[in-house]
Amino acid sequence: MSGMAPRELTLRGVVLGAVLTIVFTAANVYLGLRIGLTFATSIPAAVISMAVLRAFSGATIQENNIVQTIASSAGTLSAIVFVLPGLVMVGWWADFPYWESVAVIAVGGILGVMYSVPLRRALVTGSDLPYPEGVAAAEVLKVGAGVGGAEENRKGLAAVTAGGLLAALYPLLAKMKLAVEEVGGAFKVGTGGSMLTGGLSLALVGVGHLVGLGVGIAMLVGIVISFGILLPQLTAGGIPAGTELSEFVGTVFRQKIRFIGAGTIGVAAIWTLLRVIGPIVKGVTAAIAANRARSGAGMGSLDLTERDIPIGIVGGTILAAMIPIALLLADFATGGPVAAALGLSLITSVVYVLVAGIIIASVCGYMAGLIGASNSPISGVGILAALGISLLLLSLFGRGLGEDDTKALVAFALFVTAIVFGVATISNDNLQDLKTGQLVGATPWRQQVALVLGVLFGALVIPPILDLLNSTFGFQGAPGAGENALSAPQASLISAIAQGVLGGNLDWNLVGLGAAIGAGVILVDEILKRIGSRSLPPLAVGMGMYLPTSVTAMVILGAVLGHLYNGWAARQSAPGFAERMGVLTATGLIVGDSLFNIAYAAIVAATDNPDALAVVEDFPGALPFGVIAFGGIIAYAYWRMRRDSAVGSA
């Protein structure tokens, strides 16, 4: 038994975590809706926490860990935007009802925390999973708590700030109409066509830096498959009379290529599940046995670092959560076939959430340990969750329903998926944070309480941000969406799958083709792993196929730049410090770009003028100036990174 616990779960830490939650959640909500990717917030939250708490007496590494735990759980929960906007896209909601949205997000997130508590011993302390982001966050905390930590904290905070300011500069120029927001367009290929565009976003470059070259190459392979092979073939035969090339190619991409990409993502997600389910079952069995063996002696006999929330409280909370879930679903199911068979529908849906939650928490926790929370295929899990509940509802109510009844079923399927998705996002992040806690001597139950607090903070913040972005930009495919509508790619795909299954118009041939491509990519990936250290992540290939190049092109550029920078960093006298400076600057690029666009959305909402920041109507040099300015900002960011890292390494 250990001695007195160090200062850990404090009021100032909770308040600081709540403030960081607002910043990082806002950035992640925007990023997720724009490009379908979110970023891990643990490391920047840890750096900022250490810089702030250093001004107070008695700050400990465990207290800083609590701050990053709160901020990272809320930032991760923002991935709920991969599902919830679907209710607006299908025309069921016009906006996001505040308390209903808060309840869905909070209940799903708390379930995610509870489901992953029994997995800690199985997948964290009792496994050799690498947990790349959890280990990195722990290293940052350790450096900050050690000798010379103050200087690195100062430089790290400066890197995040500089990256943020640089990233906000370019979208400001674009909204002033002095620079373009993307380059490229559609072009003819034989009798058909294709399109290649690049969105000039520093956030995308930052994302690429963080995900790495392997993911970048896999996305490039996906682009070649979709835009180099499939799109020219599916548009062959000529452009319909009176139709613009860009409009025709874009329509084929949305209506066909995306479903092929969905098939690839789905197969990749299932393959991941099959690979991890054996170790998970063994690990959970061992964890239950360990808890039973220790239960007789009580929590007081355990070291601080082995004290979880008691399993009885965890199980009771999971079962108790089924009551508000049933009430939420009953309240949501007003009218339509679900209301007509409410009892059967509720029992089926609640059991589905209970069982799917257990499976998804295990899979997502394992994947976070394997490849990191940022790279985990959360969207693939969401697709499978939506497909599962849609097929269940189809078995209950069948096809041939009227348009209104089908719409009600689709909305209900999305609502259930949103709850399950909350479980997925938090269990994906929770074990990563618990790994950090294990490495810095944190008390698990205090971290688990902090994770619940982070979920509650995130749940309160996300709906108004969604409402702001919906009223300002709208979502592509939603009623009344404008040309600048956010793509919300995962929400669009998950909605389309639910509509296709329940409406009976899902083109399974396209999904099947994507599944076959996914199987081929999995085979190639396995061969590469056996003959060397190379890999071709199948989910990243699927994302490259599914997402427009306006998103993926700059991610690939960032992956290449990050690879080159990390190669340089490895040759420095303090390679870990140099690499972290790259991570922090890249994070700043993401946060700055995203927060600028949140602020811009607020300005547009207040003025009801999308051109509120414009200083010219039509600047003929916007394209060359934009490309030069964008390249210059990137060059300066990486030059500054190297300068500060080299000085720090001296």
XYZ file of C-alpha atoms in Angstrom:
650
model
C 0.000 0.000 0.000
C 1.333 3.416 -0.948
C 1.434 6.508 1.214
C -0.392 9.784 0.955
C -1.709 10.541 -2.529
C -0.091 13.449 -4.378
C -2.123 16.515 -5.368
C -4.179 15.235 -8.314
C -7.913 15.897 -8.800
C -8.034 19.601 -7.849
C -10.551 22.374 -8.458
C -8.028 24.489 -10.391
C -7.135 21.500 -12.548
C -10.793 20.833 -13.321
C -11.395 24.512 -14.194
C -8.336 24.636 -16.463
C -9.425 21.377 -18.084
C -12.877 22.868 -18.703
C -11.385 25.966 -20.374
C -9.145 23.868 -22.622
C -12.168 21.701 -23.406
C -13.961 24.667 -24.977
C -10.974 25.534 -27.186
C -10.074 22.039 -28.353
C -13.650 20.821 -28.722
C -14.558 23.809 -30.890
C -11.536 23.161 -33.100
C -12.261 19.443 -33.390
C -15.962 19.932 -34.172
C -15.087 22.224 -37.069
C -12.292 19.970 -38.321
C -14.484 16.871 -38.136
C -17.290 18.535 -40.094
C -14.958 19.960 -42.701
C -12.646 17.050 -43.433
C -13.815 14.060 -41.441
C -10.727 13.953 -39.203
C -10.080 15.051 -35.620
C -6.802 15.446 -33.723
C -5.563 14.163 -30.375
C -5.529 16.919 -27.755
C -3.572 15.207 -24.952
C -0.119 16.614 -25.732
C -1.076 20.262 -26.359
C -3.333 20.170 -23.286
C -0.440 18.829 -21.192
C 1.933 21.538 -22.453
C -0.548 24.355 -21.787
C -1.454 22.904 -18.384
C 2.191 22.780 -17.276
C 2.787 26.330 -18.449
C -0.269 27.639 -16.561
C -0.044 25.594 -13.350
C 3.652 26.444 -12.993
C 2.455 29.886 -11.874
C 0.775 28.270 -8.847
C 2.379 26.518 -5.896
C 2.329 22.785 -5.395
C 1.537 21.730 -8.970
C 2.298 18.049 -9.588
C 2.718 15.853 -12.634
C -0.463 14.003 -11.600
C -2.437 17.275 -11.478
C -1.241 18.167 -14.988
C -2.264 14.687 -16.067
C -5.819 15.297 -14.843
C -6.016 18.497 -16.916
C -4.935 16.723 -20.111
C -7.325 13.853 -19.291
C -10.328 16.197 -19.101
C -9.347 18.131 -22.223
C -8.529 15.034 -24.266
C -11.758 13.202 -23.411
C -13.900 16.194 -24.389
C -11.850 16.829 -27.520
C -12.237 13.198 -28.544
C -15.976 13.235 -27.825
C -16.337 15.875 -30.545
C -16.111 12.976 -33.033
C -19.865 12.655 -32.339
C -20.135 15.064 -35.287
C -19.468 12.018 -37.473
C -23.082 10.988 -36.733
C -25.298 13.667 -35.162
C -25.424 16.100 -38.162
C -26.995 13.240 -40.122
C -30.300 14.077 -38.414
C -30.155 17.509 -40.055
C -29.004 16.050 -43.377
C -31.999 13.710 -43.614
C -34.319 16.597 -42.739
C -35.466 15.236 -39.363
C -33.952 18.084 -37.327
C -33.683 21.696 -38.486
C -31.169 22.436 -35.708
C -29.757 20.653 -32.663
C -32.197 20.606 -29.698
C -29.908 21.536 -26.845
C -30.824 19.267 -23.952
C -31.653 16.306 -26.168
C -28.257 16.624 -27.874
C -26.480 17.075 -24.518
C -28.167 13.952 -23.149
C -27.253 11.768 -26.141
C -23.615 12.878 -26.057
C -23.284 12.638 -22.260
C -24.925 9.219 -21.835
C -22.903 7.678 -24.660
C -19.673 9.192 -23.350
C -20.218 8.077 -19.741
C -21.011 4.572 -20.993
C -17.708 4.685 -22.885
C -15.842 5.476 -19.657
C -17.595 2.701 -17.739
C -17.155 0.061 -20.426
C -13.431 0.722 -20.602
C -12.734 0.613 -16.838
C -12.576 -3.224 -16.693
C -10.329 -3.169 -19.768
C -7.532 -1.202 -18.058
C -5.754 -4.209 -16.541
C -6.319 -6.266 -19.678
C -5.215 -3.727 -22.258
C -2.975 -1.263 -20.361
C -1.089 -2.786 -17.449
C -1.360 -6.379 -18.651
C -0.426 -5.942 -22.309
C 2.491 -4.837 -24.443
C 0.410 -2.565 -26.686
C 2.483 0.526 -27.564
C -0.124 3.301 -26.927
C 1.904 5.834 -28.979
C -0.046 8.941 -27.961
C -0.394 7.897 -24.318
C 3.367 7.316 -24.050
C 4.104 10.614 -25.837
C 1.838 12.552 -23.461
C 3.539 10.893 -20.485
C 6.958 11.879 -21.813
C 5.835 15.487 -22.182
C 4.538 15.467 -18.584
C 7.754 13.917 -17.283
C 9.958 16.450 -19.056
C 7.799 19.277 -17.738
C 8.116 17.979 -14.199
C 11.893 17.478 -14.416
C 15.011 19.606 -14.520
C 14.998 21.979 -17.465
C 11.275 21.454 -17.924
C 10.411 25.130 -17.661
C 12.376 26.002 -20.805
C 10.820 23.201 -22.813
C 7.347 24.174 -21.560
C 7.967 27.752 -22.645
C 9.170 26.693 -26.085
C 6.343 24.164 -26.429
C 3.663 26.710 -25.584
C 5.321 29.185 -27.965
C 5.258 26.517 -30.716
C 1.518 25.903 -30.264
C 0.834 29.656 -30.221
C 2.987 30.408 -33.277
C 1.420 27.540 -35.213
C -2.032 28.814 -34.311
C -1.327 32.380 -35.425
C 0.258 31.230 -38.692
C -2.653 28.919 -39.444
C -5.202 31.674 -38.813
C -3.405 34.036 -41.188
C -4.209 32.173 -44.402
C -7.985 31.733 -43.917
C -8.087 35.419 -42.938
C -6.532 36.304 -46.318
C -9.018 33.965 -48.013
C -12.060 35.485 -46.283
C -10.743 38.938 -47.220
C -10.932 37.616 -50.831
C -7.203 38.223 -51.326
C -6.373 34.502 -51.646
C -8.153 31.392 -52.935
C -9.338 28.630 -50.616
C -8.479 25.765 -52.974
C -6.708 25.031 -56.240
C -7.441 22.530 -59.002
C -10.694 21.288 -60.515
C -12.287 18.790 -62.907
C -10.688 17.646 -66.167
C -11.457 15.239 -69.010
C -10.033 11.717 -69.137
C -10.891 9.997 -72.409
C -14.676 10.124 -72.801
C -15.110 10.666 -69.083
C -13.478 12.845 -66.464
C -11.998 13.149 -63.011
C -11.095 15.905 -60.557
C -8.158 16.845 -58.393
C -8.304 19.758 -55.970
C -6.287 20.838 -52.968
C -7.804 22.796 -50.104
C -5.303 25.406 -48.932
C -5.656 24.682 -45.237
C -2.832 24.679 -42.697
C -4.967 22.432 -40.488
C -4.781 19.694 -43.101
C -0.998 20.013 -43.278
C -0.861 19.710 -39.483
C -3.057 16.602 -39.551
C -0.726 15.031 -42.131
C 2.320 15.762 -39.956
C 0.681 13.949 -37.037
C -0.686 10.869 -38.838
C 2.625 10.056 -40.520
C 3.940 8.924 -43.869
C 2.368 5.449 -43.787
C -1.133 6.888 -43.576
C -0.251 9.538 -46.169
C 0.943 6.941 -48.697
C -2.142 4.805 -48.060
C -4.373 7.831 -48.724
C -2.450 8.465 -51.957
C -3.151 4.873 -53.022
C -6.841 5.505 -52.304
C -6.758 8.653 -54.453
C -5.193 6.734 -57.355
C -7.877 4.037 -57.091
C -10.827 6.449 -56.906
C -9.738 9.429 -58.987
C -7.272 7.769 -61.324
C -9.143 4.541 -62.115
C -12.759 4.342 -60.905
C -14.003 7.886 -61.583
C -12.791 8.003 -65.225
C -14.401 4.601 -65.827
C -17.728 5.461 -64.182
C -17.975 8.750 -66.120
C -16.920 7.255 -69.476
C -19.349 7.669 -72.337
C -19.592 11.422 -72.430
C -21.008 14.240 -70.362
C -24.800 14.693 -70.477
C -25.902 17.666 -72.584
C -26.249 20.901 -70.643
C -24.182 19.621 -67.705
C -20.908 21.137 -66.570
C -17.976 18.716 -66.340
C -17.326 19.583 -62.697
C -20.978 19.084 -61.777
C -21.157 15.717 -63.586
C -17.925 14.367 -62.113
C -18.841 15.629 -58.640
C -22.249 13.923 -58.776
C -20.742 10.578 -59.820
C -18.191 10.898 -57.021
C -20.878 11.524 -54.384
C -23.367 8.943 -55.623
C -20.995 6.098 -56.553
C -17.371 6.494 -55.513
C -18.229 7.255 -51.890
C -20.194 4.027 -51.533
C -17.303 2.069 -53.001
C -15.058 3.758 -50.418
C -17.600 2.869 -47.722
C -17.301 -0.796 -48.690
C -13.527 -0.598 -48.356
C -13.771 1.132 -44.950
C -16.339 -1.410 -43.719
C -14.217 -4.434 -44.666
C -11.133 -2.844 -43.091
C -13.046 -2.232 -39.848
C -14.351 -5.820 -39.759
C -10.838 -7.151 -40.394
C -9.546 -5.100 -37.471
C -12.315 -6.512 -35.255
C -11.465 -10.103 -36.220
C -7.776 -9.538 -35.458
C -8.317 -8.094 -31.989
C -11.309 -9.983 -30.631
C -9.243 -12.971 -29.386
C -6.770 -10.954 -27.299
C -9.638 -8.810 -25.968
C -11.650 -11.803 -24.734
C -8.563 -13.231 -22.990
C -7.705 -9.858 -21.480
C -11.204 -9.175 -20.141
C -11.380 -12.675 -18.634
C -8.059 -12.053 -16.878
C -9.230 -8.641 -15.643
C -12.400 -10.096 -14.108
C -10.349 -12.821 -12.398
C -7.917 -10.205 -11.046
C -10.769 -8.086 -9.675
C -12.319 -11.123 -7.998
C -8.991 -12.066 -6.409
C -8.501 -8.561 -4.995
C -12.094 -7.927 -3.905
C -11.684 -9.721 -0.590
C -8.879 -7.482 0.643
C -10.557 -4.207 -0.410
C -9.252 -1.171 -2.295
C -7.058 -0.100 0.617
C -4.748 -3.031 -0.035
C -3.993 -1.830 -3.548
C -1.343 0.639 -4.633
C -2.707 4.029 -5.715
C -1.872 3.179 -9.309
C -4.090 0.062 -9.171
C -7.277 1.623 -7.781
C -10.080 1.703 -10.357
C -13.689 2.722 -9.826
C -15.104 -0.413 -8.098
C -16.506 -2.911 -10.587
C -19.879 -2.905 -8.787
C -20.285 0.823 -9.359
C -19.187 0.384 -12.985
C -21.719 -2.389 -13.650
C -24.480 -0.543 -11.821
C -23.813 2.651 -13.791
C -23.920 0.760 -17.105
C -27.268 -0.854 -16.240
C -28.682 2.391 -14.817
C -27.700 4.224 -18.034
C -30.100 2.008 -19.981
C -33.018 3.827 -18.310
C -32.225 7.345 -19.668
C -31.334 5.733 -23.006
C -34.770 4.096 -23.169
C -36.450 7.381 -22.160
C -34.452 9.316 -24.786
C -35.363 6.843 -27.504
C -39.033 6.832 -26.451
C -39.118 10.639 -26.542
C -37.391 10.699 -29.932
C -39.707 8.097 -31.506
C -42.776 10.326 -31.800
C -44.903 9.157 -34.714
C -43.923 6.597 -37.328
C -43.550 2.822 -37.082
C -41.280 2.895 -34.007
C -43.940 4.672 -31.941
C -46.531 2.134 -33.125
C -44.382 -0.745 -31.802
C -42.626 1.175 -29.043
C -42.041 -1.634 -26.546
C -40.392 -4.016 -29.012
C -38.395 -1.197 -30.619
C -37.066 0.049 -27.276
C -36.089 -3.410 -26.012
C -34.299 -4.197 -29.277
C -32.494 -0.851 -29.347
C -31.439 -0.859 -25.679
C -30.090 -4.432 -25.947
C -28.276 -3.378 -29.127
C -26.633 -0.420 -27.336
C -25.674 -2.647 -24.394
C -24.115 -5.414 -26.509
C -22.654 -3.254 -29.292
C -21.184 -0.962 -26.625
C -19.233 -3.818 -25.026
C -17.830 -4.964 -28.370
C -17.066 -1.458 -29.614
C -15.394 -0.338 -26.359
C -13.103 -3.361 -26.503
C -12.249 -2.947 -30.170
C -11.689 0.822 -29.972
C -9.592 0.519 -26.815
C -7.401 -2.114 -28.424
C -7.024 -0.089 -31.628
C -6.032 3.012 -29.646
C -3.341 0.961 -27.934
C -2.160 -0.405 -31.253
C -2.054 2.700 -33.464
C -3.123 5.670 -31.332
C -6.472 7.358 -30.792
C -5.993 9.760 -33.723
C -5.440 6.962 -36.241
C -8.112 4.579 -34.970
C -10.854 3.823 -37.525
C -13.651 5.348 -35.481
C -15.620 6.235 -38.625
C -15.457 2.605 -39.764
C -16.865 1.535 -36.395
C -19.640 4.125 -36.816
C -20.493 2.728 -40.248
C -20.788 -0.783 -38.824
C -22.888 0.456 -35.886
C -25.291 2.255 -38.259
C -25.472 -0.788 -40.516
C -26.236 -3.042 -37.528
C -29.141 -1.008 -36.136
C -30.515 -0.358 -39.653
C -30.601 -4.092 -40.410
C -32.275 -4.741 -37.024
C -34.985 -2.156 -37.753
C -35.395 -3.612 -41.248
C -35.987 -7.057 -39.716
C -38.628 -5.568 -37.405
C -40.532 -3.420 -39.872
C -39.551 -4.677 -43.338
C -39.519 -2.670 -46.539
C -42.372 -1.048 -48.440
C -43.115 1.638 -45.853
C -44.168 5.115 -46.926
C -41.659 7.930 -47.332
C -42.477 9.509 -43.958
C -42.259 6.186 -42.086
C -38.921 5.355 -43.739
C -37.601 8.801 -42.831
C -38.650 8.237 -39.202
C -36.849 4.865 -39.136
C -33.694 6.399 -40.640
C -33.722 9.157 -38.008
C -34.225 6.606 -35.216
C -31.321 4.507 -36.549
C -29.067 7.577 -36.552
C -30.130 8.487 -33.007
C -29.224 5.008 -31.730
C -25.944 5.129 -33.670
C -25.100 8.468 -32.018
C -25.338 6.853 -28.556
C -23.170 3.895 -29.587
C -20.720 6.254 -31.247
C -20.279 8.154 -27.981
C -19.169 4.855 -26.430
C -16.714 4.330 -29.305
C -15.077 7.748 -29.119
C -14.536 7.761 -25.359
C -13.353 4.166 -25.003
C -10.922 4.967 -27.816
C -9.482 7.828 -25.771
C -9.923 6.492 -22.228
C -7.356 3.709 -22.352
C -4.840 6.041 -24.011
C -5.219 8.437 -21.060
C -5.013 5.599 -18.536
C -1.728 4.519 -20.142
C -0.398 8.046 -19.600
C -1.612 7.852 -16.012
C 0.106 4.502 -15.453
C 3.421 5.975 -16.622
C 3.218 9.067 -14.377
C 1.895 7.349 -11.240
C -1.725 8.579 -11.420
C -4.655 7.061 -9.517
C -6.941 5.320 -12.044
C -10.239 6.100 -10.313
C -9.401 9.811 -10.160
C -8.586 9.755 -13.867
C -11.812 7.916 -14.585
C -13.763 10.588 -12.674
C -11.887 13.244 -14.685
C -12.897 11.456 -17.884
C -16.548 11.634 -16.825
C -16.132 15.366 -16.107
C -14.561 15.829 -19.541
C -17.536 14.061 -21.133
C -19.969 16.364 -19.323
C -18.029 19.507 -20.321
C -17.859 18.335 -23.935
C -21.553 17.450 -24.012
C -22.460 20.988 -22.861
C -20.180 22.665 -25.428
C -20.724 20.635 -28.611
C -24.429 21.357 -29.408
C -24.149 25.189 -29.541
C -21.047 24.912 -31.758
C -22.958 22.558 -34.060
C -25.863 25.002 -34.148
C -23.563 27.913 -34.985
C -21.890 26.041 -37.848
C -25.239 24.733 -39.109
C -26.790 28.202 -39.222
C -23.694 29.749 -40.829
C -22.439 27.121 -43.281
C -24.942 24.275 -43.242
C -24.109 20.699 -44.205
C -23.806 19.354 -47.728
C -26.912 17.402 -48.690
C -29.081 19.013 -46.010
C -32.195 20.988 -47.039
C -31.212 24.576 -47.934
C -27.443 23.988 -47.744
C -25.392 26.593 -49.635
C -22.281 26.230 -51.791
C -19.980 26.752 -48.791
C -21.690 24.018 -46.763
C -19.453 21.791 -44.649
C -18.984 18.329 -46.142
C -19.403 16.401 -42.855
C -18.228 13.322 -44.776
C -18.809 10.619 -42.170
C -22.247 11.942 -41.180
C -23.166 12.058 -44.862
C -22.008 8.486 -45.456
C -23.586 7.031 -42.315
C -26.873 8.777 -43.156
C -26.745 7.475 -46.722
C -26.146 3.915 -45.497
C -29.113 4.071 -43.087
C -31.303 5.539 -45.850
C -30.092 2.931 -48.333
C -30.712 -0.064 -46.051
C -34.115 1.073 -44.761
C -35.260 2.578 -48.061
C -34.158 -0.460 -50.048
C -32.180 1.622 -52.552
C -28.640 0.953 -51.375
C -26.563 -0.164 -54.352
C -24.928 -3.213 -52.816
C -22.898 -3.742 -56.011
C -20.949 -0.547 -55.290
C -20.472 -1.525 -51.656
C -19.433 -5.012 -52.794
C -16.856 -3.595 -55.206
C -15.426 -1.509 -52.383
C -15.355 -4.575 -50.128
C -13.425 -6.494 -52.794
C -10.928 -3.637 -53.105
C -10.637 -3.580 -49.311
C -9.920 -7.318 -49.249
C -7.205 -6.790 -51.856
C -5.635 -3.972 -49.848
C -5.704 -6.118 -46.689
C -3.891 -8.875 -48.585
C -1.245 -6.428 -49.819
C -0.863 -5.028 -46.288
C -0.331 -8.507 -44.829
C 2.249 -9.349 -47.501
C 4.118 -6.095 -46.853
C 4.191 -6.803 -43.119
C 5.572 -10.305 -43.673
C 8.345 -9.302 -46.049
C 9.436 -6.160 -44.222
C 8.497 -3.329 -41.903
C 6.273 -1.541 -44.427
C 2.500 -1.309 -44.094
C -0.485 -0.103 -46.129
C -3.222 0.688 -43.568
C -6.477 -0.473 -45.258
C -8.635 2.088 -43.453
C -6.445 4.936 -44.666
C -6.759 3.620 -48.239
C -10.535 3.629 -47.781
C -10.443 7.216 -46.503
C -8.354 8.231 -49.527
C -11.000 6.684 -51.777
C -13.925 8.192 -49.887
C -12.793 11.739 -49.117
C -12.424 14.407 -51.833
C -8.850 15.371 -52.708
C -9.564 18.884 -51.441
C -9.131 17.215 -48.036
C -6.587 14.458 -48.596
C -4.058 16.259 -50.835
C -2.807 18.555 -48.063
C -2.862 15.708 -45.533
C -0.462 13.832 -47.820
C 1.722 16.948 -48.166
C 1.808 17.279 -44.373
C 2.709 13.595 -43.996
C 5.675 14.023 -46.345
C 6.829 17.212 -44.611
C 6.434 15.590 -41.197
C 8.457 12.569 -42.317
C 11.272 14.779 -43.578
C 11.203 16.874 -40.407
C 11.231 13.809 -38.112
C 14.192 12.448 -40.067
C 16.028 15.701 -39.359
C 14.900 15.659 -35.713
C 16.281 12.143 -35.204
C 19.785 13.442 -36.010
C 19.703 16.171 -33.344
C 21.329 15.941 -29.922
C 17.859 15.954 -28.279
C 15.729 14.098 -30.845
C 12.733 13.644 -28.549
C 12.508 17.380 -27.887
C 12.890 18.219 -31.590
C 10.167 15.776 -32.585
C 7.797 17.090 -29.905
C 8.315 20.624 -31.196
C 7.086 19.367 -34.556
C 4.046 17.735 -32.951
C 3.212 20.898 -31.000
C 3.608 23.206 -34.002
C 1.437 20.891 -36.120
C -1.172 20.895 -33.357
C -1.048 24.695 -33.334
C -1.689 24.723 -37.095
C -4.809 22.622 -36.575
C -6.108 24.647 -33.635
C -5.442 28.048 -35.236
C -7.137 27.221 -38.554
C -10.116 25.632 -36.819
C -10.650 28.367 -34.234
C -10.411 31.071 -36.900
C -13.225 29.393 -38.794
C -15.306 29.114 -35.619
C -14.787 32.864 -35.057
C -15.635 33.539 -38.707
C -18.850 31.534 -38.301
C -19.786 33.711 -35.314
C -19.119 36.890 -37.345
C -21.268 35.653 -40.231
C -24.057 34.645 -37.839
C -23.965 38.087 -36.200
C -23.873 40.073 -39.470
C -25.850 37.687 -41.706
C -23.190 38.384 -44.336
C -20.885 35.587 -45.624
C -18.556 38.275 -47.044
C -18.298 40.239 -43.813
C -14.476 40.181 -43.901
C -14.053 40.808 -47.648
C -11.987 43.863 -48.594
C -12.281 43.353 -52.374
C -14.966 41.845 -54.600
C -12.758 40.175 -57.171
C -8.982 40.069 -56.867
C -7.448 38.676 -60.114
C -4.210 37.750 -58.365
C -5.925 35.674 -55.669
C -4.684 32.356 -57.093
C -0.948 33.105 -57.485
C -0.847 35.194 -54.316
C -2.660 32.470 -52.382
C -0.324 29.701 -53.523
C 2.770 31.803 -52.737
C 1.415 32.909 -49.339
C 0.393 29.359 -48.412
C 3.788 27.949 -49.370
C 5.536 30.782 -47.545
C 3.621 30.173 -44.316
C 4.444 26.451 -44.413
C 8.116 27.167 -45.121
C 8.307 29.661 -42.254
C 6.547 27.270 -39.835
C 9.037 24.469 -40.545
C 12.024 26.843 -40.499
C 10.895 28.140 -37.107
C 10.424 24.575 -35.852
C 13.975 23.641 -36.821
C 15.452 26.835 -35.388
C 13.816 26.411 -31.977
C 14.474 22.670 -31.858
C 18.148 23.129 -32.735
C 18.539 25.785 -30.030
C 16.779 23.525 -27.545
C 19.050 20.645 -28.485
C 22.265 22.572 -28.103
